[in-house]
Coordinates of C-alpha atoms in Angstrom, one line a residue:
X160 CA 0.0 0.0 0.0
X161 CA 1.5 3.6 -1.0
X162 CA 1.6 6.0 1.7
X163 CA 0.5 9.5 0.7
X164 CA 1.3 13.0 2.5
X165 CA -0.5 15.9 1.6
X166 CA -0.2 19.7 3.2
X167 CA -2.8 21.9 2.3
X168 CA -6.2 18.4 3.0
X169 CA -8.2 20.4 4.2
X170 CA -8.2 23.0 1.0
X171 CA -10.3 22.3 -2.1
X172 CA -7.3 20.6 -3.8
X173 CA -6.6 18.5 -0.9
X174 CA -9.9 17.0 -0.1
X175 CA -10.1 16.1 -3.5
X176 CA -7.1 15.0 -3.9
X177 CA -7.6 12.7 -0.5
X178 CA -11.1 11.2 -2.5
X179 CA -8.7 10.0 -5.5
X180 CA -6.1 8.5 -3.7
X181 CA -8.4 6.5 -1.2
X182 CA -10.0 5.4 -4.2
X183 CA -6.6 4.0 -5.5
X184 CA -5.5 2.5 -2.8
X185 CA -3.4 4.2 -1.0
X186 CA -2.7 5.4 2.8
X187 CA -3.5 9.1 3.4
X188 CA -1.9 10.9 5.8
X189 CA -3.2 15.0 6.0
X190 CA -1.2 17.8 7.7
X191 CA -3.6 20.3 9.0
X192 CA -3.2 23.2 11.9
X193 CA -5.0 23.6 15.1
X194 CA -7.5 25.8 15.4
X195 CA -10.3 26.3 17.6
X196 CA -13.2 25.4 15.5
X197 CA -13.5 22.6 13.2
X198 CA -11.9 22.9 10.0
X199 CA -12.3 19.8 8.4
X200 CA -15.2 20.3 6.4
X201 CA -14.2 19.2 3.1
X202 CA -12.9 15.4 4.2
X203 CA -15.4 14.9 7.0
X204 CA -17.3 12.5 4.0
X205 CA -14.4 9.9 4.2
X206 CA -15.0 9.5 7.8
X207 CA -19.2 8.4 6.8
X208 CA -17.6 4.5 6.5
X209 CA -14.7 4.5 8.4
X210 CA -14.1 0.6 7.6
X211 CA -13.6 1.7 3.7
X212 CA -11.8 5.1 4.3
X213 CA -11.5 5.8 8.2
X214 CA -8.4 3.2 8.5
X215 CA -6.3 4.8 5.8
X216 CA -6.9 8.1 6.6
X217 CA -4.8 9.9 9.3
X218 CA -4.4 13.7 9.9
X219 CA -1.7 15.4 11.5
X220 CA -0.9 18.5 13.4
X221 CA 1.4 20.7 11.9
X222 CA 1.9 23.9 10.3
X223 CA 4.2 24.9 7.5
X224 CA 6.1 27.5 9.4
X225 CA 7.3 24.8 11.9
X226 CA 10.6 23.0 10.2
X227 CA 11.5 20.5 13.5
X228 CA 7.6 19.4 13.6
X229 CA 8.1 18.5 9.3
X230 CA 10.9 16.6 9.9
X231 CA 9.4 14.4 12.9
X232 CA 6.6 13.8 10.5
X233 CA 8.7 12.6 7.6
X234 CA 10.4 10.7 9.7
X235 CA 7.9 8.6 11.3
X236 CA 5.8 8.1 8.1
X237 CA 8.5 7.9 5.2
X238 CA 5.5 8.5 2.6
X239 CA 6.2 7.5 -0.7
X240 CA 4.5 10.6 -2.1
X241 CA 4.5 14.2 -1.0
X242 CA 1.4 16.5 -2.4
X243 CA 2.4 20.4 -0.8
X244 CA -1.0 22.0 -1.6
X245 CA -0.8 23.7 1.6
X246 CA -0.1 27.4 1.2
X247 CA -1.9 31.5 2.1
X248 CA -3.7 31.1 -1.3
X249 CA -5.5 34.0 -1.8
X250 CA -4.0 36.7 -3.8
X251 CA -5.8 39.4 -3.0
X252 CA -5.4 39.2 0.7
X253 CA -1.3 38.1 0.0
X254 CA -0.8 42.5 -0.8
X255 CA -2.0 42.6 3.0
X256 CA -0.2 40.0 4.5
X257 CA 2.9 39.6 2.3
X258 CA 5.2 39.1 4.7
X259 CA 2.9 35.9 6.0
X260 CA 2.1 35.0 2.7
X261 CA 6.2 34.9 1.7
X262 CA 7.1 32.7 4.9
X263 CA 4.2 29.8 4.6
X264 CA 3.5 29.9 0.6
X265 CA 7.3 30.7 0.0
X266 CA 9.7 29.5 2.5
X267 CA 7.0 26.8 3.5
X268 CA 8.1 24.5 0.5
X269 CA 11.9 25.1 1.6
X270 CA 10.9 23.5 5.0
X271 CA 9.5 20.2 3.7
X272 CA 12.2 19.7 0.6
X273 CA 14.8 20.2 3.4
X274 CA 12.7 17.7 5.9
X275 CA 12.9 15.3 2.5
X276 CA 16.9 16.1 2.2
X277 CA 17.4 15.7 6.1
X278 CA 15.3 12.5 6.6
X279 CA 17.0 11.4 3.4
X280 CA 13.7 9.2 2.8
X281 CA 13.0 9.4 -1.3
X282 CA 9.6 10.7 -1.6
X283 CA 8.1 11.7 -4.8
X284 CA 7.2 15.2 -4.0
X285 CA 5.0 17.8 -5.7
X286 CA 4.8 21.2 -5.6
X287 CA 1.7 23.4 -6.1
X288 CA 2.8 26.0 -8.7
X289 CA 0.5 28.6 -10.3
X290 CA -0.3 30.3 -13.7
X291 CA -0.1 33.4 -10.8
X292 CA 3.6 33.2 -11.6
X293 CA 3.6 34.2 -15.6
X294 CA 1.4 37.7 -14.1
X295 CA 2.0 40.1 -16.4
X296 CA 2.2 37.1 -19.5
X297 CA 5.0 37.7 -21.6
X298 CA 3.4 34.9 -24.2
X299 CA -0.2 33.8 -25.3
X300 CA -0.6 31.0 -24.2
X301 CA 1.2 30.6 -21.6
X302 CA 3.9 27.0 -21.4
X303 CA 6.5 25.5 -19.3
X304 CA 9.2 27.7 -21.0
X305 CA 6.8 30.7 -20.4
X306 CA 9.0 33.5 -18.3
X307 CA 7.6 34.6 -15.2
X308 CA 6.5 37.9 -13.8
X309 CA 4.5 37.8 -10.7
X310 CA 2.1 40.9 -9.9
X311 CA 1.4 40.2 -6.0
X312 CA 3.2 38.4 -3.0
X313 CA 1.2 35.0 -3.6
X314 CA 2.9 35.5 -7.3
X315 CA 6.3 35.9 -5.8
X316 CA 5.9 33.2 -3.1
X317 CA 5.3 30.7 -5.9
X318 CA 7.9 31.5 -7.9
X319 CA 10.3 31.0 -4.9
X320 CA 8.9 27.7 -4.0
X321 CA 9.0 26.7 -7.8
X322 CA 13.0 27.1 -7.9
X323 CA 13.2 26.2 -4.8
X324 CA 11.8 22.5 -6.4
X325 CA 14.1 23.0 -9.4
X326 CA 17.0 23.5 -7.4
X327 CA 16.1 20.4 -4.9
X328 CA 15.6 17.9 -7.9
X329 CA 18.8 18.9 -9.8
X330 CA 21.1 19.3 -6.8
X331 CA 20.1 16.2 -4.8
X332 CA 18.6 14.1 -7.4
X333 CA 15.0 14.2 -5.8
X334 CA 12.0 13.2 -8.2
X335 CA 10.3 16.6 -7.5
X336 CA 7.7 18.0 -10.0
X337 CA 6.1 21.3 -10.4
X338 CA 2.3 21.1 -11.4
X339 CA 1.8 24.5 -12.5
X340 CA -1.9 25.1 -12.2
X341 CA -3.8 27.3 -14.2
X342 CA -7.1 28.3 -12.0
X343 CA -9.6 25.3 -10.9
X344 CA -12.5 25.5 -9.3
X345 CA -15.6 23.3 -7.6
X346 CA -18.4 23.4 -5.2
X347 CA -15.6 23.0 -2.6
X348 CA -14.1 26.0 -3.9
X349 CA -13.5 28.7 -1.0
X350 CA -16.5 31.3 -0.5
X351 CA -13.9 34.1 -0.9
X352 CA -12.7 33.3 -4.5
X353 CA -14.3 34.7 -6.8
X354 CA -15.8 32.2 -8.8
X355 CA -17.4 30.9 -5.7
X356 CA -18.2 34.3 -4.7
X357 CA -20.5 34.7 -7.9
X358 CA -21.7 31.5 -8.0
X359 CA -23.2 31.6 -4.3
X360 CA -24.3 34.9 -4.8
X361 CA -26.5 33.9 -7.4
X362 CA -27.7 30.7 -5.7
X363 CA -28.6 33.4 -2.8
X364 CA -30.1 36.5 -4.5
X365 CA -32.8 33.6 -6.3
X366 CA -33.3 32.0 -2.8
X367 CA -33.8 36.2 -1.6
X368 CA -31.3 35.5 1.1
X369 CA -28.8 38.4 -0.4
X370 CA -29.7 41.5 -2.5
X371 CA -26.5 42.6 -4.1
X372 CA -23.1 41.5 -5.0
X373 CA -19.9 43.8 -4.7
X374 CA -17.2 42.7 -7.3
X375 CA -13.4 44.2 -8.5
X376 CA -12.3 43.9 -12.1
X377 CA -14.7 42.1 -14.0
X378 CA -12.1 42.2 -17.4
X379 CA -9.5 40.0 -15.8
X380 CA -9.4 36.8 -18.2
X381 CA -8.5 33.1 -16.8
X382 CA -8.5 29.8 -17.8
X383 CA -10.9 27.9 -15.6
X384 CA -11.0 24.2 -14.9
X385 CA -12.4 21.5 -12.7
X386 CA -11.0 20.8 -10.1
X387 CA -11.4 17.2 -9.2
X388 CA -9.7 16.6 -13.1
X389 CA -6.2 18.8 -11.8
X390 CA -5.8 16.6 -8.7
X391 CA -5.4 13.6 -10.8
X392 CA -3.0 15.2 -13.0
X393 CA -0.9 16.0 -9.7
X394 CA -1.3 12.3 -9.0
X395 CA 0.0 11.3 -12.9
X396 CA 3.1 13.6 -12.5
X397 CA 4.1 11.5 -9.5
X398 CA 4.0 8.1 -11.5
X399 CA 6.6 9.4 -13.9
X400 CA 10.2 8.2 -13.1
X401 CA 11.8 11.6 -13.5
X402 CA 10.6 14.6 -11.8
X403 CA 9.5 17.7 -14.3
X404 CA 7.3 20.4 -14.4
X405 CA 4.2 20.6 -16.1
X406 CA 1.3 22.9 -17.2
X407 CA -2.6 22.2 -16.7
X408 CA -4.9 24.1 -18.5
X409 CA -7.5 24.0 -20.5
X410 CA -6.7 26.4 -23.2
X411 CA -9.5 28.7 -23.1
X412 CA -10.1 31.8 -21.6
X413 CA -13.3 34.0 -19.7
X414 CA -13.9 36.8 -18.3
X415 CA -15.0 37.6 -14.4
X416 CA -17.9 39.0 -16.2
X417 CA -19.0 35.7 -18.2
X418 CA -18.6 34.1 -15.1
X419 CA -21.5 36.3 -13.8
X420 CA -23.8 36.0 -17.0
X421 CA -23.3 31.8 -16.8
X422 CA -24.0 31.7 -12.6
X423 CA -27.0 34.1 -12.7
X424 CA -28.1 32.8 -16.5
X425 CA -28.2 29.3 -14.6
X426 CA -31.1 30.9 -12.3
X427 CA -32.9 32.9 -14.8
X428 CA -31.8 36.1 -13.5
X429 CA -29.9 39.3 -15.4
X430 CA -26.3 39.8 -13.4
X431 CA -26.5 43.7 -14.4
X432 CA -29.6 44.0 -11.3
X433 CA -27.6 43.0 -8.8
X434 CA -23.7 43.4 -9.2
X435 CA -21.8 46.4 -8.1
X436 CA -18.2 47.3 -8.9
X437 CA -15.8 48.0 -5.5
X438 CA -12.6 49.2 -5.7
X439 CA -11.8 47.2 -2.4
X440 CA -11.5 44.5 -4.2
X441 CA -8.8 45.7 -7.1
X442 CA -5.7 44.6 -6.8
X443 CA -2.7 47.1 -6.9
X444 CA -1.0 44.9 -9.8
X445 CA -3.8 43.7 -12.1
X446 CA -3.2 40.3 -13.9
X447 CA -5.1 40.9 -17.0
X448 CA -4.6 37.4 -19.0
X449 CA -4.2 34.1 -18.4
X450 CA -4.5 30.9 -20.5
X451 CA -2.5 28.0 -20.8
X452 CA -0.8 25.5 -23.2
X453 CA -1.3 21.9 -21.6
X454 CA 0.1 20.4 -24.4
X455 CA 3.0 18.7 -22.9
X456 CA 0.8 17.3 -19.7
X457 CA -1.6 16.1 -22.8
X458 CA 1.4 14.0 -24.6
X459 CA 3.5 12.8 -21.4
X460 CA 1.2 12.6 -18.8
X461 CA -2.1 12.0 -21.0
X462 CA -4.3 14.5 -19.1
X463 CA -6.6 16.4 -20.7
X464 CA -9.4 18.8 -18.8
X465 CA -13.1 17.3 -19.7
X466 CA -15.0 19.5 -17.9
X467 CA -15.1 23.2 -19.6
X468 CA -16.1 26.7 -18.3
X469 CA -19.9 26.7 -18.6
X470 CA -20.3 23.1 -17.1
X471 CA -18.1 24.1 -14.4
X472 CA -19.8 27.2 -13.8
X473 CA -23.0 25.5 -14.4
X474 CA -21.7 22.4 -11.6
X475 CA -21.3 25.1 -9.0
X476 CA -24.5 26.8 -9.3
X477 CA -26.7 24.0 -9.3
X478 CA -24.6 22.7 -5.8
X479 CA -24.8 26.4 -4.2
X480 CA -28.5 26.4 -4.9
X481 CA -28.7 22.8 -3.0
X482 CA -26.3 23.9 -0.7
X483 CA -28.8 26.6 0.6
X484 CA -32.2 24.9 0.5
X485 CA -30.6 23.6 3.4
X486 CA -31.7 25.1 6.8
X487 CA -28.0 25.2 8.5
X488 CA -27.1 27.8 5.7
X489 CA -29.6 29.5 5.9
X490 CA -29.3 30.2 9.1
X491 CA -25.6 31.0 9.0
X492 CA -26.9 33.9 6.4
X493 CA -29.1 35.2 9.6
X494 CA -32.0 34.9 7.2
X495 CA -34.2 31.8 10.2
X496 CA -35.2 32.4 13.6

């Protein structure tokens, strides 16, 4: 049985990521940091049968600014395959916290290759990268051989821990790959991103639990995928004998503002009613473009994205309006007795 580590199981990527490798086999093991409520959301599904999933999933405490606690954990699991999804993720809130964002996104993923190098166990390891890095794009589309030019501290931070991967594999040999991920999104999708954001706004303004939504740029273009379909890429890079770096996308490109024409199409309502512009929400560096090449994932790994943008968009709408026909929601929203 392969034993699996992943930072970050808790996120979207990782509780996905924790459904596919269960469902291969494999033993899970899950860093995630003490907090006072329960953050476990997105897994607490694979504790429903604990005699299919329970026994081969384990979660850790930890925390990626915590080096000695890394190594003890690498030491006592030797896991043949390292997922480091665990990061500050949000780049609008990395211009307010950058010094946070460059020590946990950044120097996070020096901590772990450095547990790997002191441990000297041979995981597999992988390294969240993001189309965040290529900013202001210096080609259309965007590839592996792509320069990079972050526009925020989240931007910066990956580019750091993407060397950082680079210099790891080709000065100690490690199999360390670089999944650089163009943007993905689900229902598990965090309510502050802004696909999520639009698409739960809509589910709420038709339910008349919300009235308005306050947006930023609604020109910024990205290249939108499913999530579920990235995580098993990550997991095909790490069957490869060789680390390398590679590019998921799906090769298409949408605006914010499509994204609110699909979500509130999908519940027969006109976005221009209820969407507002905010300048809170601009960023100081605007990323205007992005939209990747996945041609090399397509021919080595044979990964392709299935799911495109209306689906997706479509996907988490329908689950947003399900999510608050519920009564717990609703109530969270102040809108029951």
């Amino acid at each position: 049985m392969k034993r699996a580590l992943i930072t970050g199981i808790t996120g979207q990527d990782g509780s996905y990521l924790a459904d596919l490798l269960l469902e291969k086999g494999y033993e899970v093991h899950g860093i995630i940091r003490r907090a006072s409520t329960f953050n476990t959301s997105r897994i607490d599904h694979l504790y429903a049968d604990p005699h299919i999933n329970g026994v081969r999933l384990f979660l850790h405490y930890g925390d990626l600014a915590d080096s000695v606690n890394l190594v003890k954990l690498l030491y006592n699991l030797k896991p043949d395959e390292i997922y480091h999804l665990g990061a500050q993720s949000h780049v609008r809130v990395s211009f307010d916290i950058p010094e946070y964002t460059a020590d946990v996104t950044g120097v996070g993923t020096i901590r772990i290759l450095e547990a790997i190098r002191e441990t000297g166990i041979r995981s597999r390891f992988y390294q969240a990268s993001s189309s965040e890095m290529f900013g202001k794009a210096q080609e259309i589309p965007q590839t592996e051989r792509t320069p990079f030019w972050p526009r925020s501290p989240y931007g910066v931070a990956k580019v750091f821990s993407y060397w950082a991967t680079v210099n790891y594999r080709e000065s100690y040999g490690l199999n360390a790959c670089n999944g650089i991920l163009f943007n993905h999104e689900s229902p598990r999708r965090g309510e502050t991103f802004v696909t999520r954001k639009i698409t739960r706004a809509a589910a709420a303004i038709k339910h008349e639990l919300q009235k308005e939504l306050f947006l930023g740029n609604l020109e910024a273009k990205r290249d939108w995928g499913y999530a579920p379909e990235y995580v098993e890429g990550m997991w095909r890079m790490l069957q490869q004998d060789q680390g390398d770096d590679f590019v998921l996308a799906t090769n298409e490109t949408h605006t914010v503002r499509e994204v609110c024409e699909t979500a509130f199409g999908r519940v027969d309502l006109d976005w221009r009613d209820y969407v507002q512009h905010d300048d809170r929400y601009e960023r100081p560096a605007e990323v205007d473009l992005l939209i990747g090449d996945g041609s090399k994932a397509k021919k080595i790994l044979e990964w392709e994205p299935k799911v495109r943008f209306h689906e997706l968009i479509q996907i988490m709408v329908d689950a947003d309006m399900e999510l608050l026909s519920l009564e717990t929601p609703r109530k969270h929203l102040g809108k029951l007795p």
